[in-house]
Amino acid sequence: MGNHSRKNRLYRAFRELGRAVRTITLLRYLSDPDLREQITAVTNRTEAGLEEHRYSRWR
């Protein structure tokens, strides 16, 4: 039982750390217009590449 208990505590600690990191990232995204612009540009470029790849398979 002792080992299982430690694993459970470690899991919960990492879960909370992940939540904190996700919240910090979201707050940075919301408060930084340059970061939003950069993420949008990269996302659009990636999606355009995926679309091009998808259509090239149909040719």
JSON list of C-alpha atoms in Angstrom, two decimals:
[
{"chain": "A", "resi": 1, "resn": "MET", "atom": "CA", "xyz": [0.00, 0.00, 0.00]},
{"chain": "A", "resi": 2, "resn": "GLY", "atom": "CA", "xyz": [2.88, 2.39, 0.73]},
{"chain": "A", "resi": 3, "resn": "ASN", "atom": "CA", "xyz": [4.27, 2.29, -2.82]},
{"chain": "A", "resi": 4, "resn": "HIS", "atom": "CA", "xyz": [0.84, 2.77, -4.38]},
{"chain": "A", "resi": 5, "resn": "SER", "atom": "CA", "xyz": [0.20, 5.73, -2.11]},
{"chain": "A", "resi": 6, "resn": "ARG", "atom": "CA", "xyz": [3.44, 7.43, -3.19]},
{"chain": "A", "resi": 7, "resn": "LYS", "atom": "CA", "xyz": [2.64, 6.92, -6.88]},
{"chain": "A", "resi": 8, "resn": "ASN", "atom": "CA", "xyz": [-0.80, 8.38, -6.33]},
{"chain": "A", "resi": 9, "resn": "ARG", "atom": "CA", "xyz": [0.66, 11.46, -4.63]},
{"chain": "A", "resi": 10, "resn": "LEU", "atom": "CA", "xyz": [3.21, 11.89, -7.41]},
{"chain": "A", "resi": 11, "resn": "TYR", "atom": "CA", "xyz": [0.47, 11.62, -10.04]},
{"chain": "A", "resi": 12, "resn": "ARG", "atom": "CA", "xyz": [-1.62, 14.25, -8.27]},
{"chain": "A", "resi": 13, "resn": "ALA", "atom": "CA", "xyz": [1.39, 16.56, -7.93]},
{"chain": "A", "resi": 14, "resn": "PHE", "atom": "CA", "xyz": [2.19, 16.33, -11.65]},
{"chain": "A", "resi": 15, "resn": "ARG", "atom": "CA", "xyz": [-1.48, 16.78, -12.53]},
{"chain": "A", "resi": 16, "resn": "GLU", "atom": "CA", "xyz": [-1.60, 20.01, -10.51]},
{"chain": "A", "resi": 17, "resn": "LEU", "atom": "CA", "xyz": [1.68, 21.17, -12.05]},
{"chain": "A", "resi": 18, "resn": "GLY", "atom": "CA", "xyz": [0.22, 20.56, -15.50]},
{"chain": "A", "resi": 19, "resn": "ARG", "atom": "CA", "xyz": [-2.85, 22.56, -14.61]},
{"chain": "A", "resi": 20, "resn": "ALA", "atom": "CA", "xyz": [-0.70, 25.46, -13.39]},
{"chain": "A", "resi": 21, "resn": "VAL", "atom": "CA", "xyz": [1.43, 25.41, -16.56]},
{"chain": "A", "resi": 22, "resn": "ARG", "atom": "CA", "xyz": [-1.70, 25.31, -18.74]},
{"chain": "A", "resi": 23, "resn": "THR", "atom": "CA", "xyz": [-3.21, 28.26, -16.86]},
{"chain": "A", "resi": 24, "resn": "ILE", "atom": "CA", "xyz": [-0.01, 30.31, -17.13]},
{"chain": "A", "resi": 25, "resn": "THR", "atom": "CA", "xyz": [0.21, 29.58, -20.85]},
{"chain": "A", "resi": 26, "resn": "LEU", "atom": "CA", "xyz": [-3.42, 30.59, -21.37]},
{"chain": "A", "resi": 27, "resn": "LEU", "atom": "CA", "xyz": [-2.93, 33.83, -19.45]},
{"chain": "A", "resi": 28, "resn": "ARG", "atom": "CA", "xyz": [0.19, 34.63, -21.51]},
{"chain": "A", "resi": 29, "resn": "TYR", "atom": "CA", "xyz": [-1.75, 33.93, -24.71]},
{"chain": "A", "resi": 30, "resn": "LEU", "atom": "CA", "xyz": [-4.62, 36.17, -23.67]},
{"chain": "A", "resi": 31, "resn": "SER", "atom": "CA", "xyz": [-2.44, 39.06, -22.52]},
{"chain": "A", "resi": 32, "resn": "ASP", "atom": "CA", "xyz": [0.18, 39.09, -25.31]},
{"chain": "A", "resi": 33, "resn": "PRO", "atom": "CA", "xyz": [-1.06, 40.12, -28.78]},
{"chain": "A", "resi": 34, "resn": "ASP", "atom": "CA", "xyz": [2.33, 39.33, -30.37]},
{"chain": "A", "resi": 35, "resn": "LEU", "atom": "CA", "xyz": [2.21, 35.79, -29.02]},
{"chain": "A", "resi": 36, "resn": "ARG", "atom": "CA", "xyz": [-1.34, 35.33, -30.36]},
{"chain": "A", "resi": 37, "resn": "GLU", "atom": "CA", "xyz": [-0.26, 36.61, -33.76]},
{"chain": "A", "resi": 38, "resn": "GLN", "atom": "CA", "xyz": [2.74, 34.30, -33.85]},
{"chain": "A", "resi": 39, "resn": "ILE", "atom": "CA", "xyz": [0.69, 31.25, -32.84]},
{"chain": "A", "resi": 40, "resn": "THR", "atom": "CA", "xyz": [-2.01, 32.09, -35.40]},
{"chain": "A", "resi": 41, "resn": "ALA", "atom": "CA", "xyz": [0.57, 32.46, -38.18]},
{"chain": "A", "resi": 42, "resn": "VAL", "atom": "CA", "xyz": [2.22, 29.13, -37.39]},
{"chain": "A", "resi": 43, "resn": "THR", "atom": "CA", "xyz": [-1.15, 27.38, -37.07]},
{"chain": "A", "resi": 44, "resn": "ASN", "atom": "CA", "xyz": [-2.34, 28.74, -40.43]},
{"chain": "A", "resi": 45, "resn": "ARG", "atom": "CA", "xyz": [0.93, 27.78, -42.12]},
{"chain": "A", "resi": 46, "resn": "THR", "atom": "CA", "xyz": [0.71, 24.26, -40.69]},
{"chain": "A", "resi": 47, "resn": "GLU", "atom": "CA", "xyz": [-2.93, 23.85, -41.69]},
{"chain": "A", "resi": 48, "resn": "ALA", "atom": "CA", "xyz": [-2.16, 25.11, -45.22]},
{"chain": "A", "resi": 49, "resn": "GLY", "atom": "CA", "xyz": [0.61, 22.53, -45.50]},
{"chain": "A", "resi": 50, "resn": "LEU", "atom": "CA", "xyz": [-1.72, 19.78, -44.36]},
{"chain": "A", "resi": 51, "resn": "GLU", "atom": "CA", "xyz": [-4.36, 20.83, -46.89]},
{"chain": "A", "resi": 52, "resn": "GLU", "atom": "CA", "xyz": [-1.77, 20.86, -49.68]},
{"chain": "A", "resi": 53, "resn": "HIS", "atom": "CA", "xyz": [-0.57, 17.40, -48.65]},
{"chain": "A", "resi": 54, "resn": "ARG", "atom": "CA", "xyz": [-4.12, 16.07, -48.53]},
{"chain": "A", "resi": 55, "resn": "TYR", "atom": "CA", "xyz": [-4.90, 17.31, -52.05]},
{"chain": "A", "resi": 56, "resn": "SER", "atom": "CA", "xyz": [-1.61, 16.05, -53.48]},
{"chain": "A", "resi": 57, "resn": "ARG", "atom": "CA", "xyz": [-2.64, 12.49, -52.59]},
{"chain": "A", "resi": 58, "resn": "TRP", "atom": "CA", "xyz": [-5.83, 12.84, -54.68]},
{"chain": "A", "resi": 59, "resn": "ARG", "atom": "CA", "xyz": [-3.99, 13.82, -57.87]}
]
